[in-house]
mmCIF file of C-alpha atoms in Angstrom:
data_model
loop_
_atom_site.group_PDB
_atom_site.id
_atom_site.type_symbol
_atom_site.label_atom_id
_atom_site.label_comp_id
_atom_site.label_asym_id
_atom_site.label_seq_id
_atom_site.Cartn_x
_atom_site.Cartn_y
_atom_site.Cartn_z
ATOM 1 C CA UNK A 1177 -9.236 -41.154 44.877
ATOM 2 C CA UNK A 1178 -6.088 -40.840 42.599
ATOM 3 C CA UNK A 1179 -5.533 -37.582 40.703
ATOM 4 C CA UNK A 1180 -3.462 -38.168 37.615
ATOM 5 C CA UNK A 1181 -2.048 -36.042 34.963
ATOM 6 C CA UNK A 1182 -2.930 -37.653 31.612
ATOM 7 C CA UNK A 1183 -0.143 -36.985 29.004
ATOM 8 C CA UNK A 1184 -0.875 -36.299 25.164
ATOM 9 C CA UNK A 1185 0.356 -39.712 24.018
ATOM 10 C CA UNK A 1186 -2.429 -41.450 26.189
ATOM 11 C CA UNK A 1187 -5.042 -39.325 24.778
ATOM 12 C CA UNK A 1188 -3.767 -39.743 21.321
ATOM 13 C CA UNK A 1189 -3.661 -43.518 21.805
ATOM 14 C CA UNK A 1190 -7.368 -43.380 22.622
ATOM 15 C CA UNK A 1191 -8.419 -41.074 19.783
ATOM 16 C CA UNK A 1192 -6.262 -42.780 17.147
ATOM 17 C CA UNK A 1193 -7.164 -46.195 18.403
ATOM 18 C CA UNK A 1194 -3.424 -47.274 18.528
ATOM 19 C CA UNK A 1195 -3.900 -50.757 19.650
ATOM 20 C CA UNK A 1196 -2.957 -52.199 22.214
ATOM 21 C CA UNK A 1197 -2.324 -48.793 23.951
ATOM 22 C CA UNK A 1198 -5.969 -47.627 23.141
ATOM 23 C CA UNK A 1199 -7.337 -50.374 25.484
ATOM 24 C CA UNK A 1200 -5.579 -49.068 28.379
ATOM 25 C CA UNK A 1201 -6.324 -45.417 27.638
ATOM 26 C CA UNK A 1202 -9.925 -46.195 27.279
ATOM 27 C CA UNK A 1203 -9.942 -47.999 30.741
ATOM 28 C CA UNK A 1204 -8.263 -44.940 32.320
ATOM 29 C CA UNK A 1205 -11.004 -42.755 30.740
ATOM 30 C CA UNK A 1206 -13.745 -45.096 31.938
ATOM 31 C CA UNK A 1207 -12.348 -44.739 35.460
ATOM 32 C CA UNK A 1208 -12.339 -40.849 35.016
ATOM 33 C CA UNK A 1209 -15.904 -40.883 33.672
ATOM 34 C CA UNK A 1210 -17.245 -43.049 36.518
ATOM 35 C CA UNK A 1211 -15.354 -40.727 38.958
ATOM 36 C CA UNK A 1212 -13.149 -43.482 40.556
ATOM 37 C CA UNK A 1213 -10.061 -41.463 39.258
ATOM 38 C CA UNK A 1214 -9.568 -37.790 38.820
ATOM 39 C CA UNK A 1215 -8.063 -37.255 35.387
ATOM 40 C CA UNK A 1216 -6.312 -33.966 34.566
ATOM 41 C CA UNK A 1217 -4.340 -32.418 31.647
ATOM 42 C CA UNK A 1218 -2.961 -29.146 30.715
ATOM 43 C CA UNK A 1219 -3.965 -26.572 28.007
ATOM 44 C CA UNK A 1220 -0.783 -27.366 26.104
ATOM 45 C CA UNK A 1221 -1.769 -31.029 25.936
ATOM 46 C CA UNK A 1222 -5.426 -30.091 24.696
ATOM 47 C CA UNK A 1223 -3.747 -27.785 22.102
ATOM 48 C CA UNK A 1224 -1.492 -30.377 20.820
ATOM 49 C CA UNK A 1225 -4.134 -33.074 20.728
ATOM 50 C CA UNK A 1226 -6.283 -30.607 18.658
ATOM 51 C CA UNK A 1227 -3.525 -30.016 16.246
ATOM 52 C CA UNK A 1228 -2.782 -33.579 15.689
ATOM 53 C CA UNK A 1229 -6.315 -34.674 15.225
ATOM 54 C CA UNK A 1230 -7.322 -31.668 13.103
ATOM 55 C CA UNK A 1231 -4.804 -33.179 10.393
ATOM 56 C CA UNK A 1232 -7.109 -36.100 9.980
ATOM 57 C CA UNK A 1233 -10.523 -34.955 10.814
ATOM 58 C CA UNK A 1234 -12.718 -31.739 10.404
ATOM 59 C CA UNK A 1235 -12.494 -28.929 12.983
ATOM 60 C CA UNK A 1236 -16.097 -29.430 14.217
ATOM 61 C CA UNK A 1237 -15.653 -33.114 14.849
ATOM 62 C CA UNK A 1238 -12.335 -32.491 16.607
ATOM 63 C CA UNK A 1239 -13.790 -29.805 18.965
ATOM 64 C CA UNK A 1240 -16.823 -32.103 19.711
ATOM 65 C CA UNK A 1241 -14.233 -34.952 20.781
ATOM 66 C CA UNK A 1242 -12.344 -32.551 22.892
ATOM 67 C CA UNK A 1243 -15.594 -31.314 24.415
ATOM 68 C CA UNK A 1244 -16.326 -34.942 25.445
ATOM 69 C CA UNK A 1245 -12.946 -35.466 26.801
ATOM 70 C CA UNK A 1246 -12.992 -32.209 29.071
ATOM 71 C CA UNK A 1247 -16.399 -33.325 30.361
ATOM 72 C CA UNK A 1248 -14.833 -36.139 32.133
ATOM 73 C CA UNK A 1249 -11.227 -34.662 32.973
ATOM 74 C CA UNK A 1250 -10.169 -31.317 34.281
ATOM 75 C CA UNK A 1251 -7.597 -28.864 33.135
ATOM 76 C CA UNK A 1252 -4.749 -27.614 35.279
ATOM 77 C CA UNK A 1253 -3.144 -24.315 34.983
ATOM 78 C CA UNK A 1254 0.094 -23.299 33.562
ATOM 79 C CA UNK A 1255 1.457 -20.009 34.893
ATOM 80 C CA UNK A 1256 4.674 -17.996 34.771
ATOM 81 C CA UNK A 1257 6.146 -20.024 37.778
ATOM 82 C CA UNK A 1258 5.575 -23.341 35.701
ATOM 83 C CA UNK A 1259 7.057 -21.837 32.641
ATOM 84 C CA UNK A 1260 10.158 -20.593 34.561
ATOM 85 C CA UNK A 1261 10.816 -24.014 36.330
ATOM 86 C CA UNK A 1262 10.377 -25.705 32.935
ATOM 87 C CA UNK A 1263 12.923 -23.365 31.467
ATOM 88 C CA UNK A 1264 15.413 -23.908 34.102
ATOM 89 C CA UNK A 1265 14.863 -27.728 34.429
ATOM 90 C CA UNK A 1266 16.928 -30.657 33.504
ATOM 91 C CA UNK A 1267 14.265 -31.839 31.181
ATOM 92 C CA UNK A 1268 15.264 -32.245 27.518
ATOM 93 C CA UNK A 1269 11.838 -31.573 26.225
ATOM 94 C CA UNK A 1270 10.387 -28.259 27.140
ATOM 95 C CA UNK A 1271 6.807 -29.424 26.595
ATOM 96 C CA UNK A 1272 7.281 -32.447 29.070
ATOM 97 C CA UNK A 1273 8.757 -30.067 31.511
ATOM 98 C CA UNK A 1274 5.678 -27.850 31.335
ATOM 99 C CA UNK A 1275 3.470 -30.884 31.920
ATOM 100 C CA UNK A 1276 5.652 -32.102 34.776
ATOM 101 C CA UNK A 1277 5.818 -28.792 36.602
ATOM 102 C CA UNK A 1278 2.178 -27.933 36.120
ATOM 103 C CA UNK A 1279 1.395 -31.357 37.635
ATOM 104 C CA UNK A 1280 3.999 -30.664 40.529
ATOM 105 C CA UNK A 1281 2.388 -27.410 41.334
ATOM 106 C CA UNK A 1282 -0.948 -29.086 41.871
ATOM 107 C CA UNK A 1283 -0.783 -30.733 45.341
ATOM 108 C CA UNK A 1284 -3.375 -33.295 44.530
ATOM 109 C CA UNK A 1285 -1.559 -34.838 41.573
ATOM 110 C CA UNK A 1286 0.721 -37.604 42.516
ATOM 111 C CA UNK A 1287 0.912 -39.671 39.122
ATOM 112 C CA UNK A 1288 1.776 -38.738 35.634
ATOM 113 C CA UNK A 1289 0.463 -41.182 32.998
ATOM 114 C CA UNK A 1290 2.552 -41.381 29.837
ATOM 115 C CA UNK A 1291 3.874 -44.063 27.506
ATOM 116 C CA UNK A 1292 7.124 -41.964 27.504
ATOM 117 C CA UNK A 1293 8.101 -42.495 31.058
ATOM 118 C CA UNK A 1294 11.811 -41.912 30.374
ATOM 119 C CA UNK A 1295 10.975 -38.349 29.371
ATOM 120 C CA UNK A 1296 9.943 -37.666 32.853
ATOM 121 C CA UNK A 1297 13.012 -39.293 34.646
ATOM 122 C CA UNK A 1298 13.403 -35.796 36.411
ATOM 123 C CA UNK A 1299 9.973 -35.762 37.846
ATOM 124 C CA UNK A 1300 9.374 -35.922 41.542
ATOM 125 C CA UNK A 1301 5.982 -37.594 40.861
ATOM 126 C CA UNK A 1302 5.323 -41.133 40.305
ATOM 127 C CA UNK A 1303 5.372 -41.700 36.378
ATOM 128 C CA UNK A 1304 3.944 -44.732 34.874
ATOM 129 C CA UNK A 1305 2.140 -46.094 31.814
ATOM 130 C CA UNK A 1306 -1.523 -46.651 31.712
ATOM 131 C CA UNK A 1307 -0.925 -50.272 31.613
ATOM 132 C CA UNK A 1308 1.184 -50.273 34.815
ATOM 133 C CA UNK A 1309 -1.122 -47.993 36.554
ATOM 134 C CA UNK A 1310 -4.171 -50.144 35.742
ATOM 135 C CA UNK A 1311 -2.280 -53.237 37.057
ATOM 136 C CA UNK A 1312 -1.272 -51.415 40.195
ATOM 137 C CA UNK A 1313 -4.831 -50.420 41.163
#
């Protein structure tokens, strides 16, 4: 079973129904829900998604949507080691560096799903869009 880190843009594609990307995101979440894929994310991604969703919906609705999300995916840790690696990395975006090194510290994760693959060019993991991932299965 693949263990995949799901980046915030994929989650936001799903929640904001950003067609055509939302179709691929929905398919990834269906795989997670059916336990054919192990989906993971970070606390930072959950926080960012909350912030962006809360701009367009009430707190209670956003919280309920996030509860549903975390019922089908898991959250990995970000600790001091991850933060230090991110701070000392070649990544231009600190947030992407945090996601990357959190995923690299989890030995089960081999893939990062994002639409912004160029942001992860310094990653040692396989980085692909949800569309490409689904085609490669």
